[in-house]
PDB file of C-alpha atoms in Angstrom:
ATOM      1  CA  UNK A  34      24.781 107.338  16.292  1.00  0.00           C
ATOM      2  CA  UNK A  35      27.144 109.517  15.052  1.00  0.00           C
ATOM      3  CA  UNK A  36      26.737 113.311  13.999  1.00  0.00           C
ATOM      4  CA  UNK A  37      26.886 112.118  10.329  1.00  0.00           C
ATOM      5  CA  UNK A  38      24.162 109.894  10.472  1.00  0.00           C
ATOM      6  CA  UNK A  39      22.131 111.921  12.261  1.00  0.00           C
ATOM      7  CA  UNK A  40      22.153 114.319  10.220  1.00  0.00           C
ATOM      8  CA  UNK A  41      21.436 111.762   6.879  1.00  0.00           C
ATOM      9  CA  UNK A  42      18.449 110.484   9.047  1.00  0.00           C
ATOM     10  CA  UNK A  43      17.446 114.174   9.179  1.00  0.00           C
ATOM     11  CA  UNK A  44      17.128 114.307   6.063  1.00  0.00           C
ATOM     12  CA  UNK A  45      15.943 111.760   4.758  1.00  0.00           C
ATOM     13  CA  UNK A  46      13.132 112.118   7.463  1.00  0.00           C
ATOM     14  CA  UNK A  47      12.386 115.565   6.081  1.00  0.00           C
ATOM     15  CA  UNK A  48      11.310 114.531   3.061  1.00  0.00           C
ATOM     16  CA  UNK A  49       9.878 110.844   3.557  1.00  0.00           C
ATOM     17  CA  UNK A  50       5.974 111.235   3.397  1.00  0.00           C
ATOM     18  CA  UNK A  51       5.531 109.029   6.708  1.00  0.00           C
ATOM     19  CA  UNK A  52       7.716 111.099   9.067  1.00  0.00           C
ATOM     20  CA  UNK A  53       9.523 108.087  10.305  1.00  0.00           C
ATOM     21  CA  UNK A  54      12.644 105.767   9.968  1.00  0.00           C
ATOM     22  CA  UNK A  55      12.922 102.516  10.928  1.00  0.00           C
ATOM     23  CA  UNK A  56      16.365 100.273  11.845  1.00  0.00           C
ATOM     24  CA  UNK A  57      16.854  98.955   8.920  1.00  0.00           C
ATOM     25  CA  UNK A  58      15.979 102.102   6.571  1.00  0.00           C
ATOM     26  CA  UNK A  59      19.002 103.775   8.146  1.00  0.00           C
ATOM     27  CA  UNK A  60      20.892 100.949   7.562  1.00  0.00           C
ATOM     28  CA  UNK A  61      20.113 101.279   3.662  1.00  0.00           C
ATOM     29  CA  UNK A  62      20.911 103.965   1.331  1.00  0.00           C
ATOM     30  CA  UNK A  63      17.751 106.083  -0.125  1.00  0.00           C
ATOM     31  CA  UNK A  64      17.065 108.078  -2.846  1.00  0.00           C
ATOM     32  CA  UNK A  65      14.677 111.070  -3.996  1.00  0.00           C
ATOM     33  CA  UNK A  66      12.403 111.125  -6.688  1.00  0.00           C
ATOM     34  CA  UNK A  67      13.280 114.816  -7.471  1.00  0.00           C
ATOM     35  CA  UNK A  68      16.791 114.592  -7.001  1.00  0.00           C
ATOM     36  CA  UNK A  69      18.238 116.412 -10.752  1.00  0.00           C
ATOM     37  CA  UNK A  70      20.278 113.056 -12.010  1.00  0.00           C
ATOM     38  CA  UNK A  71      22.058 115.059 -14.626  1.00  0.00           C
ATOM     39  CA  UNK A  72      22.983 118.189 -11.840  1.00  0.00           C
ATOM     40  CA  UNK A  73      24.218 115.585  -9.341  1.00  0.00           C
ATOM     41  CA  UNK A  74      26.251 113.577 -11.839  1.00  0.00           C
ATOM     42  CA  UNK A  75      27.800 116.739 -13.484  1.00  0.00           C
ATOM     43  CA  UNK A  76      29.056 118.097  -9.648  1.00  0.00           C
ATOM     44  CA  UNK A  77      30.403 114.308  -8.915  1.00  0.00           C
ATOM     45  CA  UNK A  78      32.365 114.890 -12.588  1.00  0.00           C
ATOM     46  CA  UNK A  79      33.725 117.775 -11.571  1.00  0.00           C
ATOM     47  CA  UNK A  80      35.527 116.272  -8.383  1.00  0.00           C
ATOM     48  CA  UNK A  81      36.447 113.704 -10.916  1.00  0.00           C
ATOM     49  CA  UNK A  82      38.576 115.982 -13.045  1.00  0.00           C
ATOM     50  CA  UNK A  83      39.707 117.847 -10.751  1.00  0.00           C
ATOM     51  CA  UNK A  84      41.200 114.471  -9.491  1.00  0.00           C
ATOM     52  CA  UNK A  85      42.648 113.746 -12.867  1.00  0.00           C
ATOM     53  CA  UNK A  86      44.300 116.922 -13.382  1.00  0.00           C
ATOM     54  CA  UNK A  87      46.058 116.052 -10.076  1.00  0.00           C
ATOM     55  CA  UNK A  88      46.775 112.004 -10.170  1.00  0.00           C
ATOM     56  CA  UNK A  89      47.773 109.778 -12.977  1.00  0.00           C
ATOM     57  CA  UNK A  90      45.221 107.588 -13.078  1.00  0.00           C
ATOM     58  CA  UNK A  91      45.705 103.919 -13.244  1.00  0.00           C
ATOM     59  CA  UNK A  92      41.967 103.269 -14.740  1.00  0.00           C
ATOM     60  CA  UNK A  93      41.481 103.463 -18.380  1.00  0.00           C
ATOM     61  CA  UNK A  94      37.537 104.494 -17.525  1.00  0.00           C
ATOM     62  CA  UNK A  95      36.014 107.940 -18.808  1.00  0.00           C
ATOM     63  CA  UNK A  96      35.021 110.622 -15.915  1.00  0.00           C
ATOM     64  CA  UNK A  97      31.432 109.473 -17.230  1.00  0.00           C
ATOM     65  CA  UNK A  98      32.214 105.514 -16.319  1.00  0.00           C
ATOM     66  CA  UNK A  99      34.068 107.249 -12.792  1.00  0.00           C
ATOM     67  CA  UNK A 100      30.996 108.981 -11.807  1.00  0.00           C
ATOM     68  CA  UNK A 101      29.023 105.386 -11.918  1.00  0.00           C
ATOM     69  CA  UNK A 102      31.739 103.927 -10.211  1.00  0.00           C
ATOM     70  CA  UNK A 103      31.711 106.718  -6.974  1.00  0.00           C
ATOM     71  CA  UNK A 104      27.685 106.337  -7.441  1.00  0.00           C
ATOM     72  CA  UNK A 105      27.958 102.555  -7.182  1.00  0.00           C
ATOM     73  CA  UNK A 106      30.176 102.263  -4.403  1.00  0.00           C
ATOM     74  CA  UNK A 107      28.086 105.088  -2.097  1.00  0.00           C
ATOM     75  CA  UNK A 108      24.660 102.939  -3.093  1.00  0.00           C
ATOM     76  CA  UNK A 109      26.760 100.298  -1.162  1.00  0.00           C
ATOM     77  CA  UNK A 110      27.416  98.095  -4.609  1.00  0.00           C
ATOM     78  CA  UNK A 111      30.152  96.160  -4.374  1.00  0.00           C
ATOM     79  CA  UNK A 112      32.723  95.995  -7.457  1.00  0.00           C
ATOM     80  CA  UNK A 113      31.795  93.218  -9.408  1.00  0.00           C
ATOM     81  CA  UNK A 114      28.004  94.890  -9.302  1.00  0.00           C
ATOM     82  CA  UNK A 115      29.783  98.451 -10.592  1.00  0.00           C
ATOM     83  CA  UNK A 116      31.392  96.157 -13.767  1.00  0.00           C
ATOM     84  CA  UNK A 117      28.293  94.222 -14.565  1.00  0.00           C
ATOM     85  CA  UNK A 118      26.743  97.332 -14.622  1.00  0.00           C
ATOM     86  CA  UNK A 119      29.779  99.197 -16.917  1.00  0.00           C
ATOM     87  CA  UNK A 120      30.624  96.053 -18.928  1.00  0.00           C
ATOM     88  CA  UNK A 121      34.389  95.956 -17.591  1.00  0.00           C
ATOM     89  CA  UNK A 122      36.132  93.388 -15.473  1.00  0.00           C
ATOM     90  CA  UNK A 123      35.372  93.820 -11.563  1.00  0.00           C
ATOM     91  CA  UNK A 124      39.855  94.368 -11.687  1.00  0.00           C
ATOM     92  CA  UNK A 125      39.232  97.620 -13.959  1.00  0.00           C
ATOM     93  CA  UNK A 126      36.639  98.930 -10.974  1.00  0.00           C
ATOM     94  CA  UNK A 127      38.482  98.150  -8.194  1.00  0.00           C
ATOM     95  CA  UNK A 128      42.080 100.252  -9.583  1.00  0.00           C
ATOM     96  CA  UNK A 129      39.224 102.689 -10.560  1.00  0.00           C
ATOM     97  CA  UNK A 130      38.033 102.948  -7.037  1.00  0.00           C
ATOM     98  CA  UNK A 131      41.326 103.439  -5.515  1.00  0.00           C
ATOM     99  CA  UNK A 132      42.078 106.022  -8.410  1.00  0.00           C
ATOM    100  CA  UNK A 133      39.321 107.602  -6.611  1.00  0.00           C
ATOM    101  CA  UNK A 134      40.336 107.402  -3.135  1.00  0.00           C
ATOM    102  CA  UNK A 135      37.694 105.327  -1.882  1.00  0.00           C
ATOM    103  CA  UNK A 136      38.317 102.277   0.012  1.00  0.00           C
ATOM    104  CA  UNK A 137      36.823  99.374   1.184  1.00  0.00           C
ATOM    105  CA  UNK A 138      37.565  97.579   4.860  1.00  0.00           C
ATOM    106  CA  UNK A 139      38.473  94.527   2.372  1.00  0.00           C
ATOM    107  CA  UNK A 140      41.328  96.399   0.526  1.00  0.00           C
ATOM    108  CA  UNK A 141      43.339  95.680   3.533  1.00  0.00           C
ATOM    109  CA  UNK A 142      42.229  92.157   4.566  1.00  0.00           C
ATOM    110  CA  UNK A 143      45.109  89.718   4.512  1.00  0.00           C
ATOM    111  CA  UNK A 144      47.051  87.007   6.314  1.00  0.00           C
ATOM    112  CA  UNK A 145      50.122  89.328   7.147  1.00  0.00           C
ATOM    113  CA  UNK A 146      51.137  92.087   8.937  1.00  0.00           C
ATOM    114  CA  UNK A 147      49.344  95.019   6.814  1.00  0.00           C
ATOM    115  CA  UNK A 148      51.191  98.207   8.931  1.00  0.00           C
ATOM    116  CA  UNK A 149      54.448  96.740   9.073  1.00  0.00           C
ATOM    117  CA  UNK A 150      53.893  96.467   5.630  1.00  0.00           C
ATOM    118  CA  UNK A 151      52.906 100.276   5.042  1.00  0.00           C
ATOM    119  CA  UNK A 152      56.072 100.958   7.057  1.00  0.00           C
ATOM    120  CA  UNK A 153      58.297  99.447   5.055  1.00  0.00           C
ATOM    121  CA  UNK A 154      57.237 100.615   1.776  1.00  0.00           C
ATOM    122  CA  UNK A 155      57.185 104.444   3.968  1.00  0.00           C
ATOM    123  CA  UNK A 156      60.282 104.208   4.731  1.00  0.00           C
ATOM    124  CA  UNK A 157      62.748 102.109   2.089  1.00  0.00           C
ATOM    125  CA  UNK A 158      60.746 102.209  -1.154  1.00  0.00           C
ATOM    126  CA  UNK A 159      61.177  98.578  -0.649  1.00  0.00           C
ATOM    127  CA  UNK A 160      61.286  96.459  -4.726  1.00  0.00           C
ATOM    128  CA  UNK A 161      58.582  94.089  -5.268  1.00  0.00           C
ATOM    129  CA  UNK A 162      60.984  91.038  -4.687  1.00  0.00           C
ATOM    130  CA  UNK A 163      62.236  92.205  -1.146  1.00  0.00           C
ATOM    131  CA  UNK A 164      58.544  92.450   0.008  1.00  0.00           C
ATOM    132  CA  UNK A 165      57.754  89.368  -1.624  1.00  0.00           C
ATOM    133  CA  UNK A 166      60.715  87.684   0.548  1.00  0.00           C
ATOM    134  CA  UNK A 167      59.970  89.966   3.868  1.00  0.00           C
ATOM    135  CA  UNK A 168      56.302  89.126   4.177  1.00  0.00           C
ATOM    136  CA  UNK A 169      56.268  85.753   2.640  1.00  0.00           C
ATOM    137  CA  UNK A 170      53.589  86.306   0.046  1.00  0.00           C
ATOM    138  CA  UNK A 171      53.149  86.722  -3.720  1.00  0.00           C
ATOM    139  CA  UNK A 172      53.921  88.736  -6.398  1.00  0.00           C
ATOM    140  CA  UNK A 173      50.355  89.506  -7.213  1.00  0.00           C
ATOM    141  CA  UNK A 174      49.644  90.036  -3.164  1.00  0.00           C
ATOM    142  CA  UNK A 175      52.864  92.419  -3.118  1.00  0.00           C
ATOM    143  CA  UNK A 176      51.275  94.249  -6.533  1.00  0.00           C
ATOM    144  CA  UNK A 177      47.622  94.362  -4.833  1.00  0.00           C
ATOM    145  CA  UNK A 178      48.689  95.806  -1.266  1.00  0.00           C
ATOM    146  CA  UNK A 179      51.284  98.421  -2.543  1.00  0.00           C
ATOM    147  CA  UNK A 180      48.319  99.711  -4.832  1.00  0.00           C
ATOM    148  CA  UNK A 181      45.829  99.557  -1.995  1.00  0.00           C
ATOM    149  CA  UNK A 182      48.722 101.116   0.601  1.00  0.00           C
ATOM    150  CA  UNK A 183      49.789 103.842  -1.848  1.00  0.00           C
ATOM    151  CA  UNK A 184      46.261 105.264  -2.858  1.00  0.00           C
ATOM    152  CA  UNK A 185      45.746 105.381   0.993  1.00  0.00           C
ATOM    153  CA  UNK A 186      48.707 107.689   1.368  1.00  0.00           C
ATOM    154  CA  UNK A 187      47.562 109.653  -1.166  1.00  0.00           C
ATOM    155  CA  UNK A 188      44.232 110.017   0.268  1.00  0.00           C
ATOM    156  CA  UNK A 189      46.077 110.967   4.030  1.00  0.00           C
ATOM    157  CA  UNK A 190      47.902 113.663   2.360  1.00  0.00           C
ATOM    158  CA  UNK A 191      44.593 115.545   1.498  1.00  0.00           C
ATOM    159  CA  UNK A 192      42.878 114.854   4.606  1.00  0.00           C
ATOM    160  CA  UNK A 193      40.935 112.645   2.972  1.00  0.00           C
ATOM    161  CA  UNK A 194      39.924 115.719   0.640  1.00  0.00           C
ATOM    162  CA  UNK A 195      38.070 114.295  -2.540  1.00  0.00           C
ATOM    163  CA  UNK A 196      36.492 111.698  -0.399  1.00  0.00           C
ATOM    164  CA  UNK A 197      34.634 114.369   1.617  1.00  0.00           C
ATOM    165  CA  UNK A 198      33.559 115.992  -1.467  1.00  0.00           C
ATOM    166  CA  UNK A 199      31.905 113.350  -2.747  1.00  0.00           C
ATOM    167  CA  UNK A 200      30.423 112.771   0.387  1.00  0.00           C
ATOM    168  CA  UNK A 201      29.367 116.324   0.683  1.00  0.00           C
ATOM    169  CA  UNK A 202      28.018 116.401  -3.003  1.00  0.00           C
ATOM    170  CA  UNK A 203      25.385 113.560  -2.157  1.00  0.00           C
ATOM    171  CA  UNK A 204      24.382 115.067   0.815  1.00  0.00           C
ATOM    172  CA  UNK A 205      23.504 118.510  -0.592  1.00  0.00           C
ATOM    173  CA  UNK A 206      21.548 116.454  -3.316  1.00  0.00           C
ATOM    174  CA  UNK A 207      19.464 114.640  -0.292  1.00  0.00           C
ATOM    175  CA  UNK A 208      21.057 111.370  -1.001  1.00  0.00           C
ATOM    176  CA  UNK A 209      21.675 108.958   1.800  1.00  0.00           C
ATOM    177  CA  UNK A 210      25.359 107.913   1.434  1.00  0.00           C
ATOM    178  CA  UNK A 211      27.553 105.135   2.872  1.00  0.00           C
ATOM    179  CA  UNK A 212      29.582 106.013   6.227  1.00  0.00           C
ATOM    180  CA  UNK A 213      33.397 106.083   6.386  1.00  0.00           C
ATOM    181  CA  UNK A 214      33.957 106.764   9.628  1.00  0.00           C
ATOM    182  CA  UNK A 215      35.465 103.728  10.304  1.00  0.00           C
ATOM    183  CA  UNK A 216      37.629 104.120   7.712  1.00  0.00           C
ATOM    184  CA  UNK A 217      39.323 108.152   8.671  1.00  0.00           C
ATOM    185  CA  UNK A 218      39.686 106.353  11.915  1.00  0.00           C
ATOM    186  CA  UNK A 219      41.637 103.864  10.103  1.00  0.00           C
ATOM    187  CA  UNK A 220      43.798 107.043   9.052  1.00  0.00           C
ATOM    188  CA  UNK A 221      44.031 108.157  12.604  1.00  0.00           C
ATOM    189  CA  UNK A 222      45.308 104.384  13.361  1.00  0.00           C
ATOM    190  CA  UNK A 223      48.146 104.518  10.795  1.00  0.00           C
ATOM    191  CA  UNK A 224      48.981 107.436  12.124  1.00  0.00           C
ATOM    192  CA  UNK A 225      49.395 106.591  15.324  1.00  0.00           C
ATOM    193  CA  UNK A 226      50.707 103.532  15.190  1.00  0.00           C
ATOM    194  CA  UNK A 227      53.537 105.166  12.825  1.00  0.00           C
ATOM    195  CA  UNK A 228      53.717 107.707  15.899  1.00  0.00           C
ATOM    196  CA  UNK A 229      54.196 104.918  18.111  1.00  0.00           C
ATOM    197  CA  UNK A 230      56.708 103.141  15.872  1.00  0.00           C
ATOM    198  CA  UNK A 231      59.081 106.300  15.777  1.00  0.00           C
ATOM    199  CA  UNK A 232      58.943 106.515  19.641  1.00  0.00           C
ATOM    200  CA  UNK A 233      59.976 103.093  20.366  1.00  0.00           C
ATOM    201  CA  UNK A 234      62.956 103.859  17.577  1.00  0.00           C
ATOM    202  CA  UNK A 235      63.963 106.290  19.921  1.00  0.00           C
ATOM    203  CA  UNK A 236      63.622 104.392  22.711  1.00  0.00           C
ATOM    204  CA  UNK A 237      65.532 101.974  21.329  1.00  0.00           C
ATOM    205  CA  UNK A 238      68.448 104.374  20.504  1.00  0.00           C
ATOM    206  CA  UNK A 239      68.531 106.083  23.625  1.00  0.00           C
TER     207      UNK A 239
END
């Protein structure tokens, strides 16, 4: 158990009336009764904008609609439960998430070569029609991955900033939220397998 979760466990044992957690309570995602909704929501809104003012956003979905999307996907909903739930297509939640810079394991699931992939685009700003033709795949793949690939970037070029604000906003409100450690490591992974790419370049050259 990571430092993370021990520390939601911590909390969430703090203020449960039995003392105790079981397995399968840390594996879910709790709430408190006294937790102030409207406080919580208006400090999640706030890393919203601040967001905003920084990215163009893709989503046509108010900060309000953004907040329930970030609340959704730490509760462990998956996107088509967000859209039910706004009255949008699951398509409309999922650019919204990525707006956001949260990501799923999923966003990068597919039957090709996903780093070499993130490479190229890094390095040649690639068209739509040469990745197409490079990775054997469709239009609407190349569309989907460059999305999911560029928001990821983003993300790396904060440290992962706005995620961990989110993150640290639920927490301070006593709200058990979803880990992403496994997906920063992803970050350290790109990172080093870009490191790795550039040294066998030079190896190569030498």
């Amino acid at each position: 158990m990571d430092e993370k979760t021990e520390e939601l466990r911590d909390i969430f044992m703090d203020v449960s009336e039995e003392g105790t957690v079981t397995e399968s309570q840390e594996a879910t995602h709790g709430t408190l009764a006294d937790v102030d909704e409207a406080e919580l929501d208006d400090r999640l809104a706030d890393v919203v904008s601040r967001m905003r003012e920084r990215y163009e956003f893709r989503t046509d979905l108010d900060d309000d609609a953004l907040v329930t999307v970030v609340r959704g996907f730490y509760e462990g909903r998956e996107d088509d439960a967000i859209a039910d739930g706004l009255g949008v297509a699951g398509a409309t939640v999922t650019d919204a998430r990525l707006d956001l810079h949260l990501f799923r394991d999923s966003d990068t699931d597919a039957d090709f070569d996903v780093t070499a992939f993130r490479r190229r685009i890094a390095e040649d700003d690639p068209t739509d029609d040469e990745l197409v033709a490079a990775f054997d795949v469709s239009e609407a793949e190349v569309a989907n991955y460059r999305r999911v690939v560029e928001a990821q970037a983003a993300a790396r070029q904060v440290s992962h900033r706005f995620q961990s604000e989110f993150e640290d906003v639920l927490t301070d409100a006593g709200l058990s939220t979803r880990m992403t450690e496994s997906l920063r490591q992803d970050g350290l992974d790109e990172a080093t397998e870009d490191i790795d790419s550039l040294d066998s370049d030079a190896d190569v050259s030498m």
